Amino acid sequence: MPPKRIALFPGSFDPFTKGHEDIVLRGRLLFDEVVIGIGQNSQKQRYVSIEQMTDCINKTFAAYDNVRVETFKGLTAVFAETIGANYLLRGLRNTTDFEYENSIAQINRNVNKNLDTVFLITAPELAYISSSVVRDIHKYGKSVSEYLPYEL
Ligand code: ADP
């Protein structure tokens, strides 16, 4: 049996949106397993706690046995190695994402030479969704349910 092709989808997911969901649902058809990795950054205060986010993501993908969620601290490339992932999965919305992702992908490959980043171009109807905009809308008491695959 060839080794399992595991992809790590890393991010802050604060919160996890329908845009992120779309990347996971498409990614799970390309890889044997997709691990959603919530990166913990002690310097940054979260809007939605890691515990609540983990719960919501678990519920979202309960029907799929090749999708799971983990939290991690430290370098993404090191965490990928720990879970046996040879691929990072990322979404690209626009050229701003590209500029950033391009350098991060090169650095990650320098840290872990077995790690390739695979980009999926965002579904156009979801490309405008960003975690920061969802946070802003929610903070001011408006409904964000159309942007999220679960209730916040
Ligand atoms: P980070 O803090 O690492 O940028 P995010 O949680 O903001 O983490 O995003 C994680 C990944 O999801 C990134 O690759 C980002 O480009 C992608 N992404 C963010 N929003 C969307 C969206 N609406 N559609 C598809 N991909 C998205």
CSV table of C-alpha atoms and ligand atoms in Angstrom, one decimal:
chain,number,residue,atom,x,y,z
A,1,MET,CA,0.0,0.0,0.0
A,2,PRO,CA,1.4,3.5,-0.9
A,3,PRO,CA,1.7,5.8,2.1
A,4,LYS,CA,-1.4,7.9,2.9
A,5,ARG,CA,-1.5,11.3,1.3
A,6,ILE,CA,-2.2,13.6,4.2
A,7,ALA,CA,-2.8,17.4,3.7
A,8,LEU,CA,-2.7,19.9,6.5
A,9,PHE,CA,-5.0,22.9,6.1
A,10,PRO,CA,-3.5,25.4,8.5
A,11,GLY,CA,-5.0,28.7,9.6
A,12,SER,CA,-6.2,30.9,12.4
A,13,PHE,CA,-9.9,30.1,11.5
A,14,ASP,CA,-11.1,32.9,13.8
A,15,PRO,CA,-13.8,32.0,12.8
A,16,PHE,CA,-13.9,29.1,10.2
A,17,THR,CA,-16.0,30.3,7.3
A,18,LYS,CA,-17.9,28.8,4.4
A,19,GLY,CA,-14.9,29.8,2.3
A,20,HIS,CA,-12.7,27.5,4.4
A,21,GLU,CA,-15.3,24.8,4.3
A,22,ASP,CA,-15.2,24.8,0.5
A,23,ILE,CA,-11.5,24.3,0.5
A,24,VAL,CA,-11.8,21.4,2.9
A,25,LEU,CA,-14.6,19.7,0.9
A,26,ARG,CA,-12.6,20.0,-2.3
A,27,GLY,CA,-9.4,19.0,-0.7
A,28,ARG,CA,-10.8,15.8,0.8
A,29,LEU,CA,-11.4,14.6,-2.8
A,30,LEU,CA,-7.7,15.1,-3.7
A,31,PHE,CA,-6.1,13.7,-0.5
A,32,ASP,CA,-6.6,10.6,1.6
A,33,GLU,CA,-7.0,12.8,4.7
A,34,VAL,CA,-7.3,16.5,5.4
A,35,VAL,CA,-6.3,17.8,8.8
A,36,ILE,CA,-7.6,21.2,9.7
A,37,GLY,CA,-4.9,22.7,11.9
A,38,ILE,CA,-5.8,25.7,14.1
A,39,GLY,CA,-2.6,27.5,14.8
A,40,GLN,CA,-2.3,28.8,18.4
A,41,ASN,CA,-0.6,32.2,18.6
A,42,SER,CA,-0.1,33.2,22.2
A,43,GLN,CA,0.5,36.8,21.1
A,44,LYS,CA,-2.9,37.2,19.5
A,45,GLN,CA,-6.2,37.4,21.3
A,46,ARG,CA,-8.8,35.2,19.6
A,47,TYR,CA,-12.4,36.3,18.9
A,48,VAL,CA,-13.7,32.7,19.0
A,49,SER,CA,-11.9,30.4,21.4
A,50,ILE,CA,-10.0,27.4,20.1
A,51,GLU,CA,-12.3,25.0,22.1
A,52,GLN,CA,-15.4,26.5,20.6
A,53,MET,CA,-13.9,26.6,17.1
A,54,THR,CA,-12.8,22.9,17.4
A,55,ASP,CA,-16.3,21.9,18.4
A,56,CYS,CA,-17.9,23.8,15.5
A,57,ILE,CA,-15.5,22.4,12.9
A,58,ASN,CA,-15.9,18.9,14.2
A,59,LYS,CA,-19.7,19.2,13.9
A,60,THR,CA,-19.4,20.6,10.4
A,61,PHE,CA,-17.4,17.6,9.1
A,62,ALA,CA,-19.0,14.9,11.3
A,63,ALA,CA,-20.2,13.1,8.1
A,64,TYR,CA,-16.6,12.8,6.6
A,65,ASP,CA,-14.2,10.3,8.1
A,66,ASN,CA,-11.2,11.7,6.2
A,67,VAL,CA,-11.5,15.2,7.8
A,68,ARG,CA,-10.4,16.0,11.3
A,69,VAL,CA,-9.3,19.0,13.3
A,70,GLU,CA,-6.2,19.6,15.5
A,71,THR,CA,-4.7,22.5,17.2
A,72,PHE,CA,-1.0,23.3,17.1
A,73,LYS,CA,1.7,25.7,18.4
A,74,GLY,CA,4.9,26.7,16.7
A,75,LEU,CA,5.9,26.3,13.1
A,76,THR,CA,3.4,24.9,10.6
A,77,ALA,CA,6.0,23.0,8.7
A,78,VAL,CA,7.1,21.2,11.9
A,79,PHE,CA,3.6,20.3,12.8
A,80,ALA,CA,3.0,18.9,9.3
A,81,GLU,CA,5.9,16.6,9.8
A,82,THR,CA,4.5,15.5,13.2
A,83,ILE,CA,1.3,14.3,11.7
A,84,GLY,CA,2.9,12.8,8.6
A,85,ALA,CA,1.5,15.5,6.2
A,86,ASN,CA,3.5,16.0,3.0
A,87,TYR,CA,1.1,18.7,1.7
A,88,LEU,CA,-0.2,22.0,3.0
A,89,LEU,CA,-3.6,23.0,1.6
A,90,ARG,CA,-4.3,26.7,1.2
A,91,GLY,CA,-7.0,28.8,-0.5
A,92,LEU,CA,-6.2,31.7,-2.9
A,93,ARG,CA,-8.8,34.5,-3.1
A,94,ASN,CA,-6.8,37.1,-5.0
A,95,THR,CA,-3.4,38.5,-5.8
A,96,THR,CA,-2.9,39.8,-2.2
A,97,ASP,CA,-3.3,36.2,-0.9
A,98,PHE,CA,-0.9,35.1,-3.7
A,99,GLU,CA,1.9,37.6,-2.7
A,100,TYR,CA,1.7,36.4,0.9
A,101,GLU,CA,1.2,32.7,0.2
A,102,ASN,CA,4.1,32.6,-2.3
A,103,SER,CA,6.7,33.6,0.3
A,104,ILE,CA,5.2,31.4,3.1
A,105,ALA,CA,5.2,28.4,0.8
A,106,GLN,CA,8.9,28.9,-0.1
A,107,ILE,CA,9.8,29.3,3.6
A,108,ASN,CA,7.8,26.2,4.6
A,109,ARG,CA,9.6,24.2,2.0
A,110,ASN,CA,13.0,25.4,3.3
A,111,VAL,CA,12.0,24.2,6.8
A,112,ASN,CA,10.7,20.9,5.6
A,113,LYS,CA,11.8,19.8,2.1
A,114,ASN,CA,9.2,17.1,1.8
A,115,LEU,CA,6.4,19.7,2.1
A,116,ASP,CA,4.6,21.0,-0.9
A,117,THR,CA,1.8,23.6,-0.7
A,118,VAL,CA,-1.2,23.0,-2.9
A,119,PHE,CA,-3.5,25.9,-3.6
A,120,LEU,CA,-7.1,25.8,-4.5
A,121,ILE,CA,-8.6,28.9,-6.2
A,122,THR,CA,-11.6,30.1,-4.1
A,123,ALA,CA,-15.1,29.6,-5.4
A,124,PRO,CA,-16.1,33.0,-6.8
A,125,GLU,CA,-19.3,33.2,-4.7
A,126,LEU,CA,-17.2,32.7,-1.5
A,127,ALA,CA,-14.2,34.8,-2.4
A,128,TYR,CA,-15.4,37.9,-0.6
A,129,ILE,CA,-15.8,36.1,2.8
A,130,SER,CA,-13.0,36.7,5.3
A,131,SER,CA,-12.8,35.9,9.0
A,132,SER,CA,-12.0,39.5,9.8
A,133,VAL,CA,-15.2,40.8,8.2
A,134,VAL,CA,-17.2,38.1,9.9
A,135,ARG,CA,-15.8,39.1,13.2
A,136,ASP,CA,-16.7,42.8,12.6
A,137,ILE,CA,-20.3,42.0,11.7
A,138,HIS,CA,-20.7,39.7,14.6
A,139,LYS,CA,-19.2,42.1,17.1
A,140,TYR,CA,-21.9,44.7,16.2
A,141,GLY,CA,-24.7,42.2,16.8
A,142,LYS,CA,-25.6,41.3,13.2
A,143,SER,CA,-26.2,37.8,11.9
A,144,VAL,CA,-23.2,36.0,10.3
A,145,SER,CA,-25.0,32.8,9.6
A,146,GLU,CA,-24.8,33.2,5.9
A,147,TYR,CA,-21.0,33.1,6.1
A,148,LEU,CA,-20.5,30.2,8.4
A,149,PRO,CA,-21.4,26.5,8.0
A,150,TYR,CA,-22.6,26.3,11.7
A,151,GLU,CA,-24.2,28.7,14.2
A,152,LEU,CA,-22.0,31.1,16.2
B,1,ADP,P1,-4.2,32.7,8.2
B,1,ADP,O1,-4.2,33.4,9.5
B,1,ADP,O2,-3.1,31.6,8.1
B,1,ADP,O3,-4.2,33.5,6.9
B,1,ADP,P2,-7.0,32.1,7.8
B,1,ADP,O4,-7.8,31.4,8.8
B,1,ADP,O5,-7.3,33.6,7.5
B,1,ADP,O6,-5.5,31.9,8.2
B,1,ADP,O7,-7.1,31.4,6.4
B,1,ADP,C1,-6.6,30.1,6.2
B,1,ADP,C2,-6.6,29.7,4.7
B,1,ADP,O8,-7.9,29.8,4.1
B,1,ADP,C3,-5.7,30.7,3.8
B,1,ADP,O9,-5.1,29.9,2.8
B,1,ADP,C4,-6.7,31.6,3.2
B,1,ADP,O10,-6.3,32.1,2.0
B,1,ADP,C5,-7.9,30.7,3.0
B,1,ADP,N1,-9.2,31.4,2.9
B,1,ADP,C6,-9.6,32.4,3.7
B,1,ADP,N2,-10.8,32.9,3.4
B,1,ADP,C7,-11.2,32.1,2.3
B,1,ADP,C8,-12.4,32.0,1.5
B,1,ADP,N3,-13.3,32.9,1.6
B,1,ADP,N4,-12.4,31.1,0.5
B,1,ADP,C9,-11.3,30.2,0.3
B,1,ADP,N5,-10.2,30.2,1.1
B,1,ADP,C10,-10.1,31.1,2.1
